[in-house]
Short mmCIF file of N, CA, C and O in Angstrom, two decimals:
data_model
loop_
_atom_site.label_atom_id
_atom_site.label_comp_id
_atom_site.label_asym_id
_atom_site.label_seq_id
_atom_site.Cartn_x
_atom_site.Cartn_y
_atom_site.Cartn_z
N MET A 799 18.84 -1.90 -23.27
CA MET A 799 19.75 -2.41 -22.09
C MET A 799 19.87 -4.01 -22.44
O MET A 799 18.83 -4.87 -23.38
N ASP A 800 20.72 -4.35 -22.70
CA ASP A 800 20.67 -6.01 -23.01
C ASP A 800 20.20 -7.00 -21.70
O ASP A 800 19.70 -6.51 -20.60
N PHE A 801 19.51 -8.27 -22.03
CA PHE A 801 19.12 -9.47 -21.83
C PHE A 801 19.89 -9.60 -20.78
O PHE A 801 19.39 -9.11 -19.23
N ASP A 802 21.19 -9.61 -19.86
CA ASP A 802 21.59 -9.87 -18.68
C ASP A 802 21.43 -9.20 -17.54
O ASP A 802 20.76 -8.89 -16.64
N ARG A 803 21.37 -7.53 -18.21
CA ARG A 803 21.26 -6.47 -17.03
C ARG A 803 19.71 -6.56 -17.05
O ARG A 803 19.21 -5.88 -15.60
N ALA A 804 19.00 -6.11 -18.19
CA ALA A 804 17.29 -6.52 -18.14
C ALA A 804 17.11 -7.29 -16.84
O ALA A 804 16.08 -7.45 -16.49
N ASP A 805 17.84 -8.61 -16.90
CA ASP A 805 17.44 -9.66 -16.39
C ASP A 805 17.35 -9.42 -14.56
O ASP A 805 16.74 -9.79 -13.98
N ALA A 806 19.08 -8.96 -14.40
CA ALA A 806 19.38 -8.63 -12.83
C ALA A 806 18.26 -7.69 -12.44
O ALA A 806 18.12 -7.95 -11.83
N VAL A 807 18.09 -6.38 -13.15
CA VAL A 807 17.35 -5.54 -12.80
C VAL A 807 15.58 -6.30 -12.66
O VAL A 807 15.09 -6.16 -11.36
N ASN A 808 15.41 -7.16 -13.07
CA ASN A 808 13.22 -7.43 -13.36
C ASN A 808 13.52 -8.46 -11.87
O ASN A 808 12.80 -8.52 -11.26
N GLN A 809 14.71 -9.53 -12.06
CA GLN A 809 15.08 -9.75 -10.86
C GLN A 809 15.08 -9.22 -9.32
O GLN A 809 14.28 -9.91 -8.50
N ALA A 810 16.16 -8.41 -9.56
CA ALA A 810 15.96 -7.71 -8.54
C ALA A 810 14.80 -6.91 -7.75
O ALA A 810 14.26 -6.96 -6.31
N VAL A 811 14.12 -6.64 -7.85
CA VAL A 811 12.50 -5.88 -8.65
C VAL A 811 11.54 -6.99 -7.96
O VAL A 811 11.04 -6.88 -7.26
N ARG A 812 12.17 -8.33 -8.84
CA ARG A 812 10.28 -8.81 -8.64
C ARG A 812 10.97 -10.09 -7.12
O ARG A 812 9.97 -10.00 -5.99
N LEU A 813 12.03 -9.64 -6.72
CA LEU A 813 12.49 -10.86 -5.55
C LEU A 813 12.30 -9.59 -4.12
O LEU A 813 11.93 -10.51 -3.11
N LEU A 814 12.41 -8.49 -4.85
CA LEU A 814 12.26 -7.44 -3.70
C LEU A 814 11.03 -7.41 -3.39
O LEU A 814 10.50 -7.31 -1.90
N SER A 815 9.94 -7.22 -4.45
CA SER A 815 8.39 -7.21 -3.69
C SER A 815 8.07 -8.33 -3.05
O SER A 815 7.25 -7.87 -2.27
N LEU A 816 8.25 -9.79 -3.83
CA LEU A 816 7.96 -10.41 -3.03
C LEU A 816 8.33 -10.32 -1.73
O LEU A 816 7.90 -11.62 -0.45
N ARG A 817 9.52 -10.67 -1.44
CA ARG A 817 9.94 -10.99 0.05
C ARG A 817 9.66 -9.68 1.39
O ARG A 817 9.38 -9.32 2.40
N HIS A 818 9.92 -8.18 0.23
CA HIS A 818 8.64 -6.78 1.57
C HIS A 818 7.52 -7.75 1.73
O HIS A 818 7.04 -7.13 3.18
N ARG A 819 7.13 -7.98 0.92
CA ARG A 819 5.45 -8.62 0.79
C ARG A 819 5.20 -9.87 2.11
O ARG A 819 4.25 -9.37 3.13
N ALA A 820 6.32 -10.30 1.81
CA ALA A 820 5.79 -11.59 2.80
C ALA A 820 6.34 -11.37 4.20
O ALA A 820 6.20 -11.80 5.30
N ARG A 821 7.78 -10.13 4.53
CA ARG A 821 8.18 -10.05 6.01
C ARG A 821 6.92 -8.89 6.33
O ARG A 821 7.03 -9.15 7.33
N ALA A 822 6.64 -8.00 5.42
CA ALA A 822 5.05 -7.45 6.06
C ALA A 822 4.24 -7.93 6.40
O ALA A 822 3.60 -7.73 7.28
N ALA A 823 4.01 -9.54 6.13
CA ALA A 823 3.08 -10.09 6.27
C ALA A 823 3.16 -11.07 7.83
O ALA A 823 2.35 -11.15 8.70
N ALA A 824 4.49 -11.41 7.72
CA ALA A 824 4.67 -11.84 8.99
C ALA A 824 4.94 -11.05 10.30
O ALA A 824 4.43 -11.06 11.16
N LEU A 825 5.11 -9.05 10.20
CA LEU A 825 5.01 -8.61 10.69
C LEU A 825 3.39 -8.39 11.61
O LEU A 825 2.91 -7.99 12.59
N LEU A 826 2.71 -8.47 9.85
CA LEU A 826 1.26 -7.70 9.89
C LEU A 826 0.46 -8.87 10.99
O LEU A 826 -0.48 -8.96 12.12
N ALA A 827 1.01 -10.15 10.65
CA ALA A 827 0.17 -11.52 11.63
C ALA A 827 -0.49 -11.34 12.45
O ALA A 827 -1.67 -11.81 13.15
N PRO A 828 0.71 -11.14 13.81
CA PRO A 828 0.02 -10.95 15.09
C PRO A 828 -1.03 -9.60 15.32
O PRO A 828 -1.53 -10.02 16.83
N LEU A 829 -0.87 -8.76 14.45
CA LEU A 829 -2.19 -7.93 14.30
C LEU A 829 -3.20 -8.33 14.01
O LEU A 829 -4.65 -7.28 14.68
N GLY A 830 -3.69 -9.64 12.99
CA GLY A 830 -4.77 -9.80 12.85
C GLY A 830 -4.97 -9.49 11.56
O GLY A 830 -6.41 -9.29 10.55
N LEU A 831 -3.75 -9.00 11.06
CA LEU A 831 -4.08 -7.65 9.70
C LEU A 831 -3.30 -8.79 8.40
O LEU A 831 -2.48 -9.11 8.85
N HIS A 832 -3.62 -8.74 7.24
CA HIS A 832 -2.81 -9.50 6.12
C HIS A 832 -2.97 -7.82 5.36
O HIS A 832 -3.11 -7.11 5.12
N PRO A 833 -1.57 -8.06 4.16
CA PRO A 833 -1.12 -7.21 3.40
C PRO A 833 -2.06 -6.62 2.35
O PRO A 833 -2.79 -7.25 2.03
N GLY A 834 -2.15 -5.34 2.40
CA GLY A 834 -3.32 -4.47 1.94
C GLY A 834 -3.81 -3.78 2.67
O GLY A 834 -4.30 -2.72 2.81
N GLN A 835 -4.45 -4.71 4.02
CA GLN A 835 -4.92 -3.52 4.94
C GLN A 835 -4.91 -3.04 5.88
O GLN A 835 -5.06 -1.80 6.12
N GLU A 836 -3.02 -2.78 5.89
CA GLU A 836 -2.52 -1.63 7.09
C GLU A 836 -2.18 -0.32 5.99
O GLU A 836 -2.10 0.63 6.44
N VAL A 837 -2.27 -0.26 4.65
CA VAL A 837 -2.36 0.60 4.10
C VAL A 837 -3.15 1.31 3.86
O VAL A 837 -3.63 2.20 4.17
N LEU A 838 -4.65 0.44 3.79
CA LEU A 838 -5.99 1.46 4.14
C LEU A 838 -6.25 1.71 5.24
O LEU A 838 -6.40 3.16 5.16
N LEU A 839 -5.90 1.14 6.54
CA LEU A 839 -5.75 1.78 8.00
C LEU A 839 -5.00 3.38 7.60
O LEU A 839 -5.02 4.26 8.52
N LEU A 840 -4.06 3.45 7.24
CA LEU A 840 -2.82 3.86 6.98
C LEU A 840 -2.88 5.32 6.35
O LEU A 840 -3.20 6.75 6.76
N GLU A 841 -3.99 5.42 5.14
CA GLU A 841 -4.45 5.44 4.22
C GLU A 841 -5.10 6.86 5.41
O GLU A 841 -5.27 7.84 5.44
N LEU A 842 -6.41 5.86 5.83
CA LEU A 842 -7.52 6.77 6.26
C LEU A 842 -6.69 7.42 7.87
O LEU A 842 -7.58 8.95 8.30
N ALA A 843 -6.05 7.06 8.38
CA ALA A 843 -4.86 7.89 9.48
C ALA A 843 -4.59 8.90 8.80
O ALA A 843 -4.81 10.23 9.73
N ARG A 844 -4.05 8.98 7.49
CA ARG A 844 -3.16 9.93 7.50
C ARG A 844 -4.06 11.60 6.83
O ARG A 844 -4.30 12.09 6.77
N HIS A 845 -5.63 10.91 6.13
CA HIS A 845 -6.30 11.78 5.91
C HIS A 845 -7.98 12.17 6.21
O HIS A 845 -8.61 12.89 5.18
N GLY A 846 -7.79 10.80 6.87
CA GLY A 846 -9.37 11.12 7.09
C GLY A 846 -10.35 10.09 6.61
O GLY A 846 -9.99 9.40 5.28
N PRO A 847 -11.61 10.18 6.48
CA PRO A 847 -12.76 9.69 5.93
C PRO A 847 -12.82 9.98 4.70
O PRO A 847 -12.18 10.85 4.65
N MET A 848 -13.00 8.52 3.90
CA MET A 848 -13.08 8.58 2.65
C MET A 848 -14.49 8.16 1.78
O MET A 848 -14.62 7.06 2.81
N ILE A 849 -14.69 8.83 0.65
CA ILE A 849 -15.51 7.86 0.10
C ILE A 849 -14.59 6.49 -0.58
O ILE A 849 -13.44 6.35 -0.71
N GLN A 850 -15.01 5.23 -0.95
CA GLN A 850 -14.54 3.72 -1.11
C GLN A 850 -13.54 3.61 -2.17
O GLN A 850 -12.33 3.44 -2.89
N ALA A 851 -14.66 4.90 -3.13
CA ALA A 851 -13.81 5.00 -4.41
C ALA A 851 -12.22 5.64 -4.63
O ALA A 851 -11.69 5.66 -5.16
N GLN A 852 -12.63 6.74 -3.63
CA GLN A 852 -11.41 7.82 -3.49
C GLN A 852 -10.68 6.80 -2.87
O GLN A 852 -8.95 7.01 -3.42
N LEU A 853 -10.55 5.83 -1.27
CA LEU A 853 -9.81 5.07 -1.16
C LEU A 853 -9.02 3.85 -2.13
O LEU A 853 -7.81 4.05 -1.98
N SER A 854 -10.01 3.30 -3.33
CA SER A 854 -9.45 2.38 -4.46
C SER A 854 -8.18 3.33 -4.78
O SER A 854 -7.32 3.11 -5.55
N GLU A 855 -8.26 4.81 -5.19
CA GLU A 855 -7.74 5.36 -5.75
C GLU A 855 -6.75 5.63 -5.30
O GLU A 855 -5.46 5.91 -5.89
N ALA A 856 -6.50 6.52 -4.19
CA ALA A 856 -5.47 6.15 -3.14
C ALA A 856 -4.52 5.23 -3.14
O ALA A 856 -3.43 5.57 -2.88
N LEU A 857 -5.08 4.05 -3.04
CA LEU A 857 -4.30 2.91 -2.60
C LEU A 857 -3.78 1.94 -4.00
O LEU A 857 -2.88 1.09 -3.78
N GLY A 858 -4.46 2.78 -5.52
CA GLY A 858 -4.04 2.39 -6.11
C GLY A 858 -4.38 0.44 -6.24
O GLY A 858 -3.68 0.09 -7.09
N CYS A 859 -5.39 0.36 -5.81
CA CYS A 859 -5.97 -1.14 -6.14
C CYS A 859 -7.54 -0.63 -6.62
O CYS A 859 -8.64 0.00 -6.50
N GLU A 860 -7.74 -2.32 -7.15
CA GLU A 860 -9.77 -2.29 -8.04
C GLU A 860 -10.64 -2.00 -6.64
O GLU A 860 -10.53 -2.42 -5.36
N PRO A 861 -11.46 -1.32 -6.84
CA PRO A 861 -12.36 -0.91 -5.51
C PRO A 861 -13.20 -2.40 -5.39
O PRO A 861 -12.90 -2.01 -4.18
N PRO A 862 -13.49 -3.70 -6.14
CA PRO A 862 -13.59 -4.89 -5.49
C PRO A 862 -12.69 -5.47 -3.44
O PRO A 862 -12.91 -5.72 -3.04
N SER A 863 -11.38 -4.86 -4.28
CA SER A 863 -10.52 -5.39 -3.15
C SER A 863 -10.66 -4.39 -2.15
O SER A 863 -10.40 -4.77 -0.79
N VAL A 864 -10.92 -2.80 -2.27
CA VAL A 864 -11.04 -2.07 -1.27
C VAL A 864 -12.25 -2.07 -0.76
O VAL A 864 -12.39 -2.82 0.76
N THR A 865 -13.45 -2.96 -1.09
CA THR A 865 -14.88 -3.04 -0.89
C THR A 865 -14.19 -4.46 0.60
O THR A 865 -14.61 -4.53 1.70
N LEU A 866 -13.68 -5.45 -0.28
CA LEU A 866 -13.48 -7.02 0.91
C LEU A 866 -12.37 -6.16 1.86
O LEU A 866 -13.13 -6.67 3.35
N MET A 867 -11.41 -5.43 1.63
CA MET A 867 -11.10 -4.95 2.96
C MET A 867 -11.42 -4.48 4.18
O MET A 867 -11.65 -4.59 5.05
N ALA A 868 -12.23 -3.49 3.70
CA ALA A 868 -12.97 -2.71 4.32
C ALA A 868 -14.27 -3.50 5.08
O ALA A 868 -14.25 -3.09 6.41
N ARG A 869 -14.57 -4.45 4.20
CA ARG A 869 -15.79 -5.30 5.26
C ARG A 869 -15.14 -5.98 6.41
O ARG A 869 -15.55 -6.28 7.01
N LYS A 870 -13.72 -6.67 5.61
CA LYS A 870 -13.14 -7.07 7.33
C LYS A 870 -12.75 -6.82 8.27
O LYS A 870 -12.83 -6.65 9.28
N LEU A 871 -12.21 -5.43 7.53
CA LEU A 871 -11.92 -4.25 9.05
C LEU A 871 -13.35 -3.63 9.69
O LEU A 871 -13.13 -3.52 10.56
N GLU A 872 -14.16 -3.75 8.59
CA GLU A 872 -15.65 -3.04 9.80
C GLU A 872 -15.65 -4.68 10.54
O GLU A 872 -16.05 -4.08 11.85
N ALA A 873 -15.81 -5.55 10.17
CA ALA A 873 -16.44 -6.66 10.92
C ALA A 873 -15.57 -6.98 12.40
O ALA A 873 -15.62 -7.31 13.07
N SER A 874 -14.30 -6.65 12.37
CA SER A 874 -13.38 -6.88 13.11
C SER A 874 -13.54 -5.40 14.15
O SER A 874 -12.51 -5.45 15.21
N GLY A 875 -14.30 -4.51 13.95
CA GLY A 875 -14.13 -3.06 14.66
C GLY A 875 -13.07 -2.31 14.78
O GLY A 875 -13.78 -1.30 14.88
N HIS A 876 -12.30 -2.22 13.27
CA HIS A 876 -11.56 -1.12 13.16
C HIS A 876 -12.09 -0.45 12.08
O HIS A 876 -11.51 0.67 12.16
N LEU A 877 -13.43 -0.17 11.23
CA LEU A 877 -13.53 0.63 10.55
C LEU A 877 -14.99 0.91 10.49
O LEU A 877 -16.03 -0.40 10.83
N ARG A 878 -15.56 2.00 10.27
CA ARG A 878 -17.19 2.19 10.02
C ARG A 878 -17.14 2.75 8.28
O ARG A 878 -16.38 3.11 8.21
N ARG A 879 -18.29 2.37 7.88
CA ARG A 879 -18.49 2.78 6.44
C ARG A 879 -20.13 3.16 7.25
O ARG A 879 -21.27 2.03 7.14
N THR A 880 -20.53 3.85 6.21
CA THR A 880 -21.33 4.70 6.16
C THR A 880 -22.53 4.94 4.42
O THR A 880 -21.07 5.65 3.99
N PRO A 881 -23.25 5.42 4.49
CA PRO A 881 -23.40 6.22 3.34
C PRO A 881 -22.86 7.62 3.31
O PRO A 881 -23.47 8.00 4.34
N ALA A 882 -22.80 8.18 1.95
CA ALA A 882 -21.99 9.05 1.61
C ALA A 882 -23.37 9.52 1.43
O ALA A 882 -24.34 9.62 1.19
N PRO A 883 -23.46 11.09 2.32
CA PRO A 883 -24.46 12.03 1.94
C PRO A 883 -24.82 12.20 0.63
O PRO A 883 -26.53 12.46 0.78
N ALA A 884 -24.11 12.39 -0.14
CA ALA A 884 -24.39 13.19 -1.54
C ALA A 884 -24.90 12.50 -2.07
O ALA A 884 -25.27 12.15 -3.58
N ASP A 885 -24.16 10.64 -2.06
CA ASP A 885 -24.75 9.96 -2.97
C ASP A 885 -24.71 8.64 -2.45
O ASP A 885 -24.07 8.00 -1.50
N LYS A 886 -26.13 8.14 -1.41
CA LYS A 886 -26.65 6.69 -1.43
C LYS A 886 -25.60 5.53 -1.63
O LYS A 886 -25.70 4.41 -0.93
N ARG A 887 -25.48 5.27 -2.98
CA ARG A 887 -24.50 4.66 -3.59
C ARG A 887 -23.14 3.94 -3.03
O ARG A 887 -23.22 2.50 -3.09
N ALA A 888 -22.78 5.49 -2.96
CA ALA A 888 -21.24 5.34 -2.18
C ALA A 888 -20.99 4.92 -0.25
O ALA A 888 -22.27 5.60 0.34
N SER A 889 -20.17 4.89 -0.26
CA SER A 889 -20.24 4.30 1.24
C SER A 889 -18.47 5.55 1.55
O SER A 889 -17.93 5.27 1.33
N VAL A 890 -19.09 5.80 3.06
CA VAL A 890 -18.28 6.66 3.50
C VAL A 890 -16.73 5.75 4.91
O VAL A 890 -17.49 5.40 5.15
N VAL A 891 -15.78 5.94 4.08
CA VAL A 891 -14.84 4.73 5.51
C VAL A 891 -14.20 5.74 6.54
O VAL A 891 -13.50 6.73 5.76
N GLU A 892 -14.23 5.34 7.37
CA GLU A 892 -13.36 5.91 8.80
C GLU A 892 -13.44 4.96 9.72
O GLU A 892 -13.90 4.03 10.11
N LEU A 893 -11.56 5.57 10.45
CA LEU A 893 -11.23 4.47 11.63
C LEU A 893 -12.34 4.86 13.13
O LEU A 893 -12.96 6.11 12.58
N THR A 894 -12.42 3.58 13.35
CA THR A 894 -13.16 4.17 15.02
C THR A 894 -11.75 4.28 15.91
O THR A 894 -10.57 3.89 15.14
N ASP A 895 -12.38 4.38 17.33
CA ASP A 895 -11.25 4.36 17.71
C ASP A 895 -9.77 3.49 18.02
O ASP A 895 -9.04 3.40 18.11
N ALA A 896 -10.31 1.94 17.58
CA ALA A 896 -10.01 0.54 17.67
C ALA A 896 -9.10 0.87 16.31
O ALA A 896 -7.92 0.28 16.53
N GLY A 897 -9.73 0.94 15.06
CA GLY A 897 -8.69 1.40 14.32
C GLY A 897 -7.74 2.40 14.50
O GLY A 897 -6.83 2.17 13.84
N ARG A 898 -7.79 3.97 15.23
CA ARG A 898 -7.07 4.35 14.93
C ARG A 898 -5.44 4.03 15.80
O ARG A 898 -4.55 3.96 15.59
N ALA A 899 -6.40 3.74 16.79
CA ALA A 899 -5.04 2.37 17.73
C ALA A 899 -4.21 1.47 17.56
O ALA A 899 -3.42 1.58 17.19
N LEU A 900 -5.17 0.52 16.12
CA LEU A 900 -4.02 -0.26 15.43
C LEU A 900 -3.51 0.52 14.61
O LEU A 900 -2.63 -0.06 13.75
N ALA A 901 -4.10 1.29 13.97
CA ALA A 901 -2.97 2.34 12.43
C ALA A 901 -1.88 2.23 13.76
O ALA A 901 -0.91 2.95 12.82
N ASP A 902 -1.67 3.05 14.40
CA ASP A 902 -0.59 3.54 15.65
C ASP A 902 0.32 2.02 15.49
O ASP A 902 1.29 2.80 15.09
N GLU A 903 -0.27 1.21 15.41
CA GLU A 903 0.62 -0.27 15.49
C GLU A 903 1.36 -0.02 14.35
O GLU A 903 2.58 -0.86 14.57
N VAL A 904 0.33 -0.43 13.93
CA VAL A 904 0.71 -0.70 12.00
C VAL A 904 2.49 0.34 11.80
O VAL A 904 2.88 0.15 11.40
N LYS A 905 2.32 1.48 12.24
CA LYS A 905 2.82 2.73 12.12
C LYS A 905 4.38 2.00 12.52
O LYS A 905 5.77 2.23 11.95
N GLU A 906 4.04 2.11 13.49
CA GLU A 906 5.77 1.20 14.45
C GLU A 906 6.17 -0.13 13.81
O GLU A 906 7.54 -0.24 13.35
N ILE A 907 5.24 -0.70 13.23
CA ILE A 907 5.93 -1.75 12.15
C ILE A 907 6.13 -1.29 11.21
O ILE A 907 7.50 -1.70 10.41
N TRP A 908 5.37 -0.71 10.85
CA TRP A 908 6.20 0.13 9.44
C TRP A 908 7.35 0.31 9.21
O TRP A 908 8.41 0.27 8.41
N CYS A 909 8.05 1.34 10.67
CA CYS A 909 8.78 1.94 10.63
C CYS A 909 10.03 0.59 10.78
O CYS A 909 11.25 0.78 10.38
N ALA A 910 9.73 -0.43 11.34
CA ALA A 910 10.78 -1.09 11.40
C ALA A 910 10.91 -1.94 10.44
O ALA A 910 12.37 -2.79 10.33
N LEU A 911 9.96 -2.03 9.28
CA LEU A 911 10.22 -2.68 8.34
C LEU A 911 10.56 -2.16 6.98
O LEU A 911 11.54 -2.37 6.48
N ALA A 912 10.56 -0.77 7.35
CA ALA A 912 11.55 0.18 6.45
C ALA A 912 13.29 -0.19 6.91
O ALA A 912 13.96 -0.35 6.32
N ASP A 913 13.39 0.42 7.93
CA ASP A 913 14.51 0.29 9.01
C ASP A 913 15.46 -1.47 8.89
O ASP A 913 16.64 -1.11 8.13
N GLU A 914 14.68 -2.47 8.88
CA GLU A 914 14.95 -3.60 8.19
C GLU A 914 15.32 -3.61 7.16
O GLU A 914 16.49 -4.15 6.47
N THR A 915 14.65 -3.30 5.57
CA THR A 915 14.90 -3.12 4.56
C THR A 915 15.97 -2.34 3.82
O THR A 915 16.25 -2.96 3.07
N VAL A 916 16.32 -0.83 4.38
CA VAL A 916 17.30 -0.12 3.92
C VAL A 916 18.86 -0.35 4.98
O VAL A 916 19.84 0.05 4.93
N ALA A 917 18.96 -1.65 5.72
CA ALA A 917 19.55 -1.62 6.48
C ALA A 917 20.90 -1.59 5.84
O ALA A 917 20.86 -2.34 4.99
N GLY A 918 21.93 -1.00 6.69
CA GLY A 918 23.50 -0.63 5.44
C GLY A 918 23.28 -0.40 4.49
O GLY A 918 24.89 -0.29 3.61
N LEU A 919 22.62 0.59 4.12
CA LEU A 919 22.62 1.36 3.10
C LEU A 919 23.03 3.27 3.10
O LEU A 919 22.73 3.22 4.67
N PRO A 920 23.67 3.64 2.96
CA PRO A 920 24.15 5.20 3.64
C PRO A 920 22.94 5.52 3.42
O PRO A 920 21.95 5.56 2.61
N ALA A 921 23.21 6.38 4.14
CA ALA A 921 21.91 7.62 4.75
C ALA A 921 21.59 8.40 3.60
O ALA A 921 19.93 8.66 3.13
N ARG A 922 22.22 8.72 2.74
CA ARG A 922 22.52 9.71 1.40
C ARG A 922 21.48 8.84 0.64
O ARG A 922 20.28 9.04 -0.29
N THR A 923 21.53 7.65 0.18
CA THR A 923 20.68 6.90 -0.55
C THR A 923 18.97 6.33 0.17
O THR A 923 18.46 6.26 -0.47
N VAL A 924 19.62 6.18 1.62
CA VAL A 924 18.11 6.18 2.21
C VAL A 924 17.14 7.12 1.75
O VAL A 924 15.72 6.91 1.48
N ALA A 925 17.82 8.42 1.69
CA ALA A 925 17.30 9.89 1.65
C ALA A 925 16.38 9.75 0.49
O ALA A 925 15.67 10.34 -0.04
N GLU A 926 17.15 9.51 -1.29
CA GLU A 926 17.31 9.52 -2.28
C GLU A 926 16.20 7.86 -2.51
O GLU A 926 15.75 8.25 -3.79
N LEU A 927 15.81 7.08 -2.19
CA LEU A 927 15.42 6.13 -2.73
C LEU A 927 13.79 6.16 -2.80
O LEU A 927 13.00 5.65 -3.82
N PRO A 928 13.10 6.34 -1.81
CA PRO A 928 11.67 7.19 -1.96
C PRO A 928 11.83 7.34 -3.74
O PRO A 928 10.60 7.07 -4.32
N GLY A 929 12.39 8.61 -4.25
CA GLY A 929 11.97 9.22 -4.84
C GLY A 929 12.12 8.50 -6.46
O GLY A 929 11.99 8.48 -6.78
N LEU A 930 13.14 7.82 -6.27
CA LEU A 930 13.92 6.16 -7.29
C LEU A 930 12.53 5.91 -7.13
O LEU A 930 12.71 5.62 -8.46
N LEU A 931 11.99 4.97 -6.46
CA LEU A 931 11.14 3.90 -6.40
C LEU A 931 9.93 4.26 -7.11
O LEU A 931 9.26 3.77 -8.00
N ASN A 932 9.49 5.47 -6.86
CA ASN A 932 8.22 6.50 -7.24
C ASN A 932 8.54 6.38 -9.07
O ASN A 932 7.86 6.75 -9.82
N THR A 933 9.53 6.62 -9.32
CA THR A 933 9.79 7.11 -10.71
C THR A 933 10.09 5.50 -11.22
O THR A 933 9.09 5.47 -12.13
N LEU A 934 10.08 4.20 -10.52
CA LEU A 934 10.54 3.02 -11.24
C LEU A 934 8.69 2.89 -11.45
O LEU A 934 8.22 1.69 -12.03
N THR A 935 8.05 2.96 -9.75
CA THR A 935 6.31 2.81 -10.50
C THR A 935 5.62 3.43 -11.28
O THR A 935 5.15 2.77 -12.05
N ALA A 936 6.70 4.60 -11.59
CA ALA A 936 5.58 5.64 -12.54
C ALA A 936 6.04 5.21 -13.82
O ALA A 936 5.12 5.37 -14.80
N ASN A 937 7.25 4.52 -14.32
CA ASN A 937 7.18 4.01 -15.21
C ASN A 937 6.82 2.66 -16.18
O ASN A 937 6.88 1.83 -16.95
N VAL A 938 6.23 1.66 -14.87
CA VAL A 938 5.52 0.26 -15.16
C VAL A 938 4.15 0.27 -14.92
O VAL A 938 3.54 -0.10 -14.95
N ASP A 939 3.52 1.99 -14.43
CA ASP A 939 2.47 2.20 -13.83
C ASP A 939 1.44 1.81 -15.66
O ASP A 939 1.19 2.62 -16.05
N THR A 940 0.57 0.82 -15.15
CA THR A 940 -0.86 0.48 -16.44
C THR A 940 -1.68 1.48 -16.01
O THR A 940 -2.30 1.65 -17.68
N ARG A 941 -1.81 2.47 -15.82
CA ARG A 941 -2.75 3.15 -15.21
C ARG A 941 -2.81 3.82 -16.12
O ARG A 941 -3.31 5.36 -16.71
N ARG A 942 -1.36 4.36 -16.56
CA ARG A 942 -1.17 5.91 -17.23
C ARG A 942 -1.32 5.50 -19.01
O ARG A 942 -0.75 3.88 -19.37
N SER A 943 -1.45 6.62 -19.82
CA SER A 943 -1.06 5.94 -21.07
C SER A 943 0.53 5.90 -21.37
O SER A 943 1.08 6.40 -21.02
N ARG A 944 0.58 5.41 -21.85
CA ARG A 944 2.48 5.04 -22.63
C ARG A 944 2.54 5.61 -23.13
O ARG A 944 1.63 5.44 -24.93
N ARG A 945 3.41 6.55 -23.98
CA ARG A 945 3.98 6.63 -24.62
C ARG A 945 4.99 6.35 -26.06
O ARG A 945 6.20 5.60 -25.58
N GLY A 946 4.40 5.83 -26.82
CA GLY A 946 5.56 5.36 -27.68
C GLY A 946 5.34 3.52 -27.38
O GLY A 946 5.50 3.27 -26.26
N THR A 947 5.28 2.12 -27.77
CA THR A 947 5.90 1.47 -28.15
C THR A 947 7.01 0.80 -28.59
O THR A 947 7.48 1.29 -29.65
N ARG A 948 7.39 -0.36 -28.22
CA ARG A 948 8.42 -0.67 -28.91
C ARG A 948 8.01 -2.17 -29.76
O ARG A 948 7.25 -2.77 -29.11
#
């Protein structure tokens, strides 16, 4: 790929990422949430209680980030952390009733954000978008081993 095309691709991905995160922050702020906390809530709403290490892996972020988010959401009454039965050093994280209600509000915001993001795109493109974006994500995933370097 030549530089001009590479620059166009990289700039488009960078700007989308920045603007999507900023828009998410603006939509989440009235709920008292910061970007990242919503995905933690949604993950727990989808899969139920999880050990923090599992949650970190599912979210694709470092364990200290999950610990910080969990502490803040626990302090606000949206989740609880308890020692894991098999390993007292690990914490099981689960939503409270208030957390489940907040997750429902986040789902509404998530739908609105997705609608805004894909506005004007043909339905077929919207249907293909998650697969395309997941492929792009996998291509730059630093956690996987790279085959060959340039």
